[in-house]
Short mmCIF file of C-alpha atoms in Angstrom, two decimals:
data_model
loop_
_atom_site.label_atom_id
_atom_site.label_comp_id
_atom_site.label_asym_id
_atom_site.label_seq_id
_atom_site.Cartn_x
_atom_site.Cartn_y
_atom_site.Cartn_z
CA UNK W 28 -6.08 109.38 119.62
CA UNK W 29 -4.06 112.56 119.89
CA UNK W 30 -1.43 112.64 123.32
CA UNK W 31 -2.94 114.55 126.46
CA UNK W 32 -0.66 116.84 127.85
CA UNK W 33 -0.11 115.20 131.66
CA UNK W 34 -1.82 112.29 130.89
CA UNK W 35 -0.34 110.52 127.85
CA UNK W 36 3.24 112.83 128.18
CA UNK W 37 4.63 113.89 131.25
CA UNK W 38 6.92 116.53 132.67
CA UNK W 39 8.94 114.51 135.53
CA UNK W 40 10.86 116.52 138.34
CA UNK W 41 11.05 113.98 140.77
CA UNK W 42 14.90 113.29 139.61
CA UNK W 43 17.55 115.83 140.77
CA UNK W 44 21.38 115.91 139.22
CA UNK W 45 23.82 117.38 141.26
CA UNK W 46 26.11 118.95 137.99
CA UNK W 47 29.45 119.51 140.18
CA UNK W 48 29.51 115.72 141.91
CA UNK W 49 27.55 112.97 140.02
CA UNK W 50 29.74 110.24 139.19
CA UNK W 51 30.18 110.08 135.48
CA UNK W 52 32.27 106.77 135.26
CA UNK W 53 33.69 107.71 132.29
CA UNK W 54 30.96 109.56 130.12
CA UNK W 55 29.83 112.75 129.75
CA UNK W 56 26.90 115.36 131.29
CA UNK W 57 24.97 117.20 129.22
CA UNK W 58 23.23 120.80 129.31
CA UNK W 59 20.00 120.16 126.73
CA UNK W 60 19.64 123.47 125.06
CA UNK W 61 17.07 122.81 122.15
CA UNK W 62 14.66 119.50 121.18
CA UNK W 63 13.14 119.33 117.93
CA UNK W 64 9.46 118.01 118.33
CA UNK W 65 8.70 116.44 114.61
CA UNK W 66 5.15 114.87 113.39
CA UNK W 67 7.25 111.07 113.78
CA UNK W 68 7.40 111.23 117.60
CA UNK W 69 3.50 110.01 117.34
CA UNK W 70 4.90 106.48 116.01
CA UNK W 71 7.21 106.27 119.05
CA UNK W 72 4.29 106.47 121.38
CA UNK W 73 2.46 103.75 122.24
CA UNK W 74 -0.03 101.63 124.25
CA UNK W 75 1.38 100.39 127.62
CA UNK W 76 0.93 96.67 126.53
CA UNK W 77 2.96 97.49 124.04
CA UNK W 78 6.62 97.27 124.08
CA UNK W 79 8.31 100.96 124.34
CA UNK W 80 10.78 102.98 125.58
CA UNK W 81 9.69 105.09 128.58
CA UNK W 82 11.47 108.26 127.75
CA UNK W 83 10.52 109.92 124.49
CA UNK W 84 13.92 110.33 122.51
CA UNK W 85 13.92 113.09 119.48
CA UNK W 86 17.07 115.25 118.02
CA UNK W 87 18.45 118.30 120.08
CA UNK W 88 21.36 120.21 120.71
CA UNK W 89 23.26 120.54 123.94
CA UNK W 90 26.44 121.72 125.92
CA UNK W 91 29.08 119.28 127.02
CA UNK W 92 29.33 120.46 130.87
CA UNK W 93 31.66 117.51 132.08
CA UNK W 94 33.21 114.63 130.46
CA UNK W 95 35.29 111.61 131.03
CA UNK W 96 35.66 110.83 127.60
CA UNK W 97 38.21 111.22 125.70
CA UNK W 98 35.77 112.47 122.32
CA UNK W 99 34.84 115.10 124.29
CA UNK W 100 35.23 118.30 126.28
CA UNK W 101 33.74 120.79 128.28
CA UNK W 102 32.53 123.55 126.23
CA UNK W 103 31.65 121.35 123.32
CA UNK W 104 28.55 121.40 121.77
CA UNK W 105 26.87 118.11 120.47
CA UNK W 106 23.54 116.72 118.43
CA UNK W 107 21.70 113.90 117.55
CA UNK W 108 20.52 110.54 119.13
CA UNK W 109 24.66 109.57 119.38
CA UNK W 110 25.81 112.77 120.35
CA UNK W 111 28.09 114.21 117.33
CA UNK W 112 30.17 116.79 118.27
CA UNK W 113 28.33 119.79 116.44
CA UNK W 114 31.19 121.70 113.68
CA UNK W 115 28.98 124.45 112.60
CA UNK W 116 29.34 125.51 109.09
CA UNK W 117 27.60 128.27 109.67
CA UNK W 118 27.64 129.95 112.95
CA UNK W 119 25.59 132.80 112.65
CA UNK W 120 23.01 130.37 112.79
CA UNK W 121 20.86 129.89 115.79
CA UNK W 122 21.65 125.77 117.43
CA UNK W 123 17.86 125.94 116.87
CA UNK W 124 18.39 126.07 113.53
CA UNK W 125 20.48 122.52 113.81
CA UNK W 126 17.38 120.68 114.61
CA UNK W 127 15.33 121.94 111.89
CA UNK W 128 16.41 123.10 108.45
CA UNK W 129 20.12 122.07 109.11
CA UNK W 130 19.25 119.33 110.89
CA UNK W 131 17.11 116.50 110.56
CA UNK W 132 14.07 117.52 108.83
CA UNK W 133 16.39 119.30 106.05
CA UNK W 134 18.41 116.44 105.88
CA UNK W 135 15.40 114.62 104.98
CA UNK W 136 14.80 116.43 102.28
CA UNK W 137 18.10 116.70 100.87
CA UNK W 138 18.89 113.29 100.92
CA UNK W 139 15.61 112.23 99.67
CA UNK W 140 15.75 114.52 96.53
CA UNK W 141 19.15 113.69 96.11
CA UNK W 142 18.38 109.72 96.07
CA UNK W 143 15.10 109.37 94.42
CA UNK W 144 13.91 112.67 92.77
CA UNK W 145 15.60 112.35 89.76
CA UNK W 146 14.16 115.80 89.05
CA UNK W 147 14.01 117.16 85.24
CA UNK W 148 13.76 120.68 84.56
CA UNK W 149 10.11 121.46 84.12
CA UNK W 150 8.51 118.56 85.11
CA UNK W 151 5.63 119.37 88.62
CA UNK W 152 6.25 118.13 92.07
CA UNK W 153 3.67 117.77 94.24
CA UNK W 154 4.71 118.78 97.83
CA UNK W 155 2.10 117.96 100.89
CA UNK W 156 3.17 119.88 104.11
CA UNK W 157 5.01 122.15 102.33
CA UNK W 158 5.36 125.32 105.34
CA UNK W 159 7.20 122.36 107.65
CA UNK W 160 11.07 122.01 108.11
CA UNK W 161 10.81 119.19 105.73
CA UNK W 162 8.27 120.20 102.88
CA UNK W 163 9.65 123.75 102.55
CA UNK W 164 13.42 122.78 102.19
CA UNK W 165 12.05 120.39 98.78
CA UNK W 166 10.04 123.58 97.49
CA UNK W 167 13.34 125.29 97.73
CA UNK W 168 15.56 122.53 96.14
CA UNK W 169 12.58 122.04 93.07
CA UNK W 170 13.13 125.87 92.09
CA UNK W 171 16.53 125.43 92.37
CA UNK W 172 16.01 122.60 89.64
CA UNK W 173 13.58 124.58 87.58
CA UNK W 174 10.70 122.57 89.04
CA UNK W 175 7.09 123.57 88.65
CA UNK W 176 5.90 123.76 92.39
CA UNK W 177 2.47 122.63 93.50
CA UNK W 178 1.89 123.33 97.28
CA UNK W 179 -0.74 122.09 100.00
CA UNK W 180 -0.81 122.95 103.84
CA UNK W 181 -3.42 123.35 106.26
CA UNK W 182 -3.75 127.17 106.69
CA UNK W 183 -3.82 130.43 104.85
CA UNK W 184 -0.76 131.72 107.09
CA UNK W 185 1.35 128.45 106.00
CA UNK W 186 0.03 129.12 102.29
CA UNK W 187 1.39 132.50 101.91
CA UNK W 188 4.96 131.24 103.38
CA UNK W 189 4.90 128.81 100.77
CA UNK W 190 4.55 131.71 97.81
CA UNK W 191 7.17 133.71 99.55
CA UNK W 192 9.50 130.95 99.04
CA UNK W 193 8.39 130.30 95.50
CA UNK W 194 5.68 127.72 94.53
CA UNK W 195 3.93 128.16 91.81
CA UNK W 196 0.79 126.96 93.15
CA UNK W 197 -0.22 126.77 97.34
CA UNK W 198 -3.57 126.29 98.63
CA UNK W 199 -5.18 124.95 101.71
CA UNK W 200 -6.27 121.73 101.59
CA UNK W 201 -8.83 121.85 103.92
CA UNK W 202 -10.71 124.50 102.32
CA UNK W 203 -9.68 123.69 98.40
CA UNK W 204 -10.30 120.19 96.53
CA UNK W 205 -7.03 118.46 96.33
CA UNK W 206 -7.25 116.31 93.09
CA UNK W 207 -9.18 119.41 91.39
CA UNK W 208 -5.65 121.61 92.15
CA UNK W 209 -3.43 118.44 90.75
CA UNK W 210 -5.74 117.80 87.22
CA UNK W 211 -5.36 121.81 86.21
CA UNK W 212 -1.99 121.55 87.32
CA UNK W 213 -0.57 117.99 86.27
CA UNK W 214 0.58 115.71 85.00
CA UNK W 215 2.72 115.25 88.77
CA UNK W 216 6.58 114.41 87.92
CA UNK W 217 7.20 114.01 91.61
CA UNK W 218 4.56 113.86 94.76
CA UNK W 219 6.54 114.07 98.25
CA UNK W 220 4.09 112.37 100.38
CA UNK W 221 4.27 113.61 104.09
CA UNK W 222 0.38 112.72 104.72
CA UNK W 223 -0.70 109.73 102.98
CA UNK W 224 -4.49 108.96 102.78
CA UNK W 225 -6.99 111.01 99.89
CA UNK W 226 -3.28 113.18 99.14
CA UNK W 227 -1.71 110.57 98.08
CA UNK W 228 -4.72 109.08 96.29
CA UNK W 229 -5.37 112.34 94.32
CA UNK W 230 -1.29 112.62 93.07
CA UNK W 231 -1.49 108.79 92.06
CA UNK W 232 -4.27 109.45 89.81
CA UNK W 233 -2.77 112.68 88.89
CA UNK W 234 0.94 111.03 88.43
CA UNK W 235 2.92 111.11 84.98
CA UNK W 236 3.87 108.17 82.84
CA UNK W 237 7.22 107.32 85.11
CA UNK W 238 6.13 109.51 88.22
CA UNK W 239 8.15 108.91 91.37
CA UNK W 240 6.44 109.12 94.51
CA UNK W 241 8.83 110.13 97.54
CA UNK W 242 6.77 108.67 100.91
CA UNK W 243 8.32 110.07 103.75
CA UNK W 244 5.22 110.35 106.22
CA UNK W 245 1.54 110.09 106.76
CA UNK W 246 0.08 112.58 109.13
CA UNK W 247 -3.40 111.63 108.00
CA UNK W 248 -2.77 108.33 109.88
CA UNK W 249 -0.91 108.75 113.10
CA UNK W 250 -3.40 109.77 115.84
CA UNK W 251 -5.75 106.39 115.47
CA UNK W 252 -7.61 107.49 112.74
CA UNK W 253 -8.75 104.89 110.81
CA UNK W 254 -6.76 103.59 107.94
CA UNK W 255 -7.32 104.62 104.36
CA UNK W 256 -6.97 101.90 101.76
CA UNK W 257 -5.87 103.10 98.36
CA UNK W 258 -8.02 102.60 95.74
CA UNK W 259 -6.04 103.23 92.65
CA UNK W 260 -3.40 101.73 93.23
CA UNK W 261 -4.03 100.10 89.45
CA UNK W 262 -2.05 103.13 88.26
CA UNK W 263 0.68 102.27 89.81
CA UNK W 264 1.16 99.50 86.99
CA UNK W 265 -0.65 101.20 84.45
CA UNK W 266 1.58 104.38 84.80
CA UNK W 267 4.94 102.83 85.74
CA UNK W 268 5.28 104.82 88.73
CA UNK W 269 7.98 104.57 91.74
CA UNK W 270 7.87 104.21 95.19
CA UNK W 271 9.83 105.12 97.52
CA UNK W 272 9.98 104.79 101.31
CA UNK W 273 12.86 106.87 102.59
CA UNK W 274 14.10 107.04 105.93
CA UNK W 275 16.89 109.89 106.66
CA UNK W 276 19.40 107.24 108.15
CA UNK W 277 19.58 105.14 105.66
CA UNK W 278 21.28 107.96 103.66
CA UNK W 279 23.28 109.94 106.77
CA UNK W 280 26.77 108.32 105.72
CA UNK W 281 26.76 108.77 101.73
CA UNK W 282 25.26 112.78 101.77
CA UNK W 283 25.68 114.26 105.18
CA UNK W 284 29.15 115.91 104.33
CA UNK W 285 27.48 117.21 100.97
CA UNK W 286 24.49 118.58 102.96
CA UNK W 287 26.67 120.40 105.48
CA UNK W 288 28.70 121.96 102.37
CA UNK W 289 25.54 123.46 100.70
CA UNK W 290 22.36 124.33 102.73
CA UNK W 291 23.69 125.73 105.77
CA UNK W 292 25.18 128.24 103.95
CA UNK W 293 22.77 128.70 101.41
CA UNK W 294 20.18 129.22 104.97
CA UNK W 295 22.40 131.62 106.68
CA UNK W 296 22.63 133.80 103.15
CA UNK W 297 18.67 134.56 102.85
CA UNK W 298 19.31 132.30 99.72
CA UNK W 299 16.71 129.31 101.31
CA UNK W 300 14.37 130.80 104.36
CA UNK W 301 13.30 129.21 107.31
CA UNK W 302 10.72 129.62 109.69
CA UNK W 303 10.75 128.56 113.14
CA UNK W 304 7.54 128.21 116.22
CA UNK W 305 9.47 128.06 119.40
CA UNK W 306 8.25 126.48 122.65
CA UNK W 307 10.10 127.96 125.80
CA UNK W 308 10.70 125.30 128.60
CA UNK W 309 10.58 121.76 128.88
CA UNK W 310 7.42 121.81 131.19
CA UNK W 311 5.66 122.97 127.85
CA UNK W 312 6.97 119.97 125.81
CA UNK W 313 3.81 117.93 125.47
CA UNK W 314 1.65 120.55 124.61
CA UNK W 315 4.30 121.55 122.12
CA UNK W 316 3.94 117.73 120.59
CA UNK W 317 -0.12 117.94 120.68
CA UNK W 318 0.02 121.32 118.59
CA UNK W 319 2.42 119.34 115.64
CA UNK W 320 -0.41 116.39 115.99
CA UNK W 321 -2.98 118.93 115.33
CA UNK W 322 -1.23 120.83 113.11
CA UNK W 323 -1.64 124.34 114.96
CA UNK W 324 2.08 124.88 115.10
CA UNK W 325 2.79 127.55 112.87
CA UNK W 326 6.44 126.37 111.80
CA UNK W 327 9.34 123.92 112.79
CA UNK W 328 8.08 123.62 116.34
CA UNK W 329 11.22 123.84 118.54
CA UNK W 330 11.92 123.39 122.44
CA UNK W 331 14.04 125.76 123.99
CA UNK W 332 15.25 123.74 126.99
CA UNK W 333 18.16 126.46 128.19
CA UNK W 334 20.04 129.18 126.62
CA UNK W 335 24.17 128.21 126.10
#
């Protein structure tokens, strides 16, 4: 089921640091100053038979207060899991920014397009998602390409973002019949999959001779709902379609500098927008991961831990 704020995810103040004194032995402290909290963070949660890692790890941004280390030094600002030391192309960008369009969730969708689109002029692209960090930066990249966009996302708020950054066609797919939208507007070139389940049914049987199906999440799925077995996947022969299973990593090395060339800058322009739902406080952080599980967040849900 969904996480319960205090039950499932909770706020611990029982540890203190003492910032001017604790022994570093030759590593670094760090002043957290933003978390992303992304739809994946579900998968990392488990059962307490299961084996886990007690402390829920995501992206963020911090402040480099003290160090010991010879990569680092006070007054630096790093990101990630392994702490890079954060060069900010742009800098009239917000750090929040970093763990959101320029981070992460845009990398995703860089990298993926880059790697597996194979995007022709004209041809659709189905986007699922499409108002998120991840969905809206491929809407953006497709027009760039001369795509024809086809939008879904789960309310009339995150529709009209998704016209204002220029699909064709956006509609909510929990009041409007997915595979109707996809047979008026196919054949589907491309279908980024961030839901799985009756989505990803509908663009399979919607899909172009050749399609290529980008599956980077399923929503539908995470929260213990019950699975949904695919029952077309005939057309997957039939049509000659690709898929894809991408995972940002796996691509960091070969397109990150490429990335950090072209949409930072293209963000901090007005070129490709961004929106952003910010949390304020770590005490907050678990209902801040329930609301991206229920898909009430209104954008790129973001932490702020601390200003710099």
């Amino acid at each position: 089921g969904y996480p319960v704020p205090g039950r499932t995810t909770v706020y611990d103040t029982n540890s203190t640091i003492y910032l001017e004194n604790v022994l570093l032995h030759g590593s670094i402290l760090v002043k957290t100053l933003v978390l992303s909290v992304d739809p994946c963070l579900r998968g990392k949660m488990r059962a307490p038979e299961q084996k886990s890692n007690s402390v829920l790890y995501n992206f963020g941004v911090g402040k480099v207060i003290r160090s010991e280390h010879s990569t680092f030094q006070a007054g630096d600002h790093v990101y990630g899991y392994t702490l890079e030391v954060i060069v900010r192309p742009e800098p009239q960008l917000p750090y929040s920014v970093y763990v959101g369009a320029a981070g992460m969730p845009g990398q995703s969708s860089y990298y993926g397009c880059k790697e597996h689109a194979k995007a022709k002029a004209g041809e659709v692209v189905f986007v699922t998602t499409a108002a998120g960090p991840v969905g809206s930066i491929v809407v953006q990249l497709a027009k760039q390409d001369g795509l024809k966009v086809i939008v879904s996302a789960g309310s009339d708020e995150k529709v009209q973002f998704c016209k204002e950054i220029g699909a064709d066609v956006a509609f909510n797919y929990k009041t409007t019949n997915t595979a109707d939208i996809l047979a008026r507007g196919g054949p589907i070139g491309i279908y980024w999959d961030n839901v799985g389940g009756p989505a990803l049914e509908a663009a399979i049987a919607n899909m172009a001779l050749g399609g290529r199906i980008i599956a980077y999440g399923y929503i539908s799925q995470y929260n213990g709902e019950e699975d949904y077995g695919i029952k077309n996947m005939k057309y997957v022969l039939f049509k000659q379609l690709s898929i894809h299973g991408l995972f940002v990593a796996a691509h960091h090395e070969r397109y990150k500098d490429d990335f950090y060339q072209v949409i930072p800058k293209k963000l901090a322009s007005g070129e490709f927008e961004y929106t952003e739902d910010i949390t304020r406080g770590l005490a907050k952080g678990g209902e801040a991961i329930l609301e991206v599980q229920k898909g009430v967040n209104t954008a790129k849900k973001i932490i702020v831990v601390a200003d710099d």
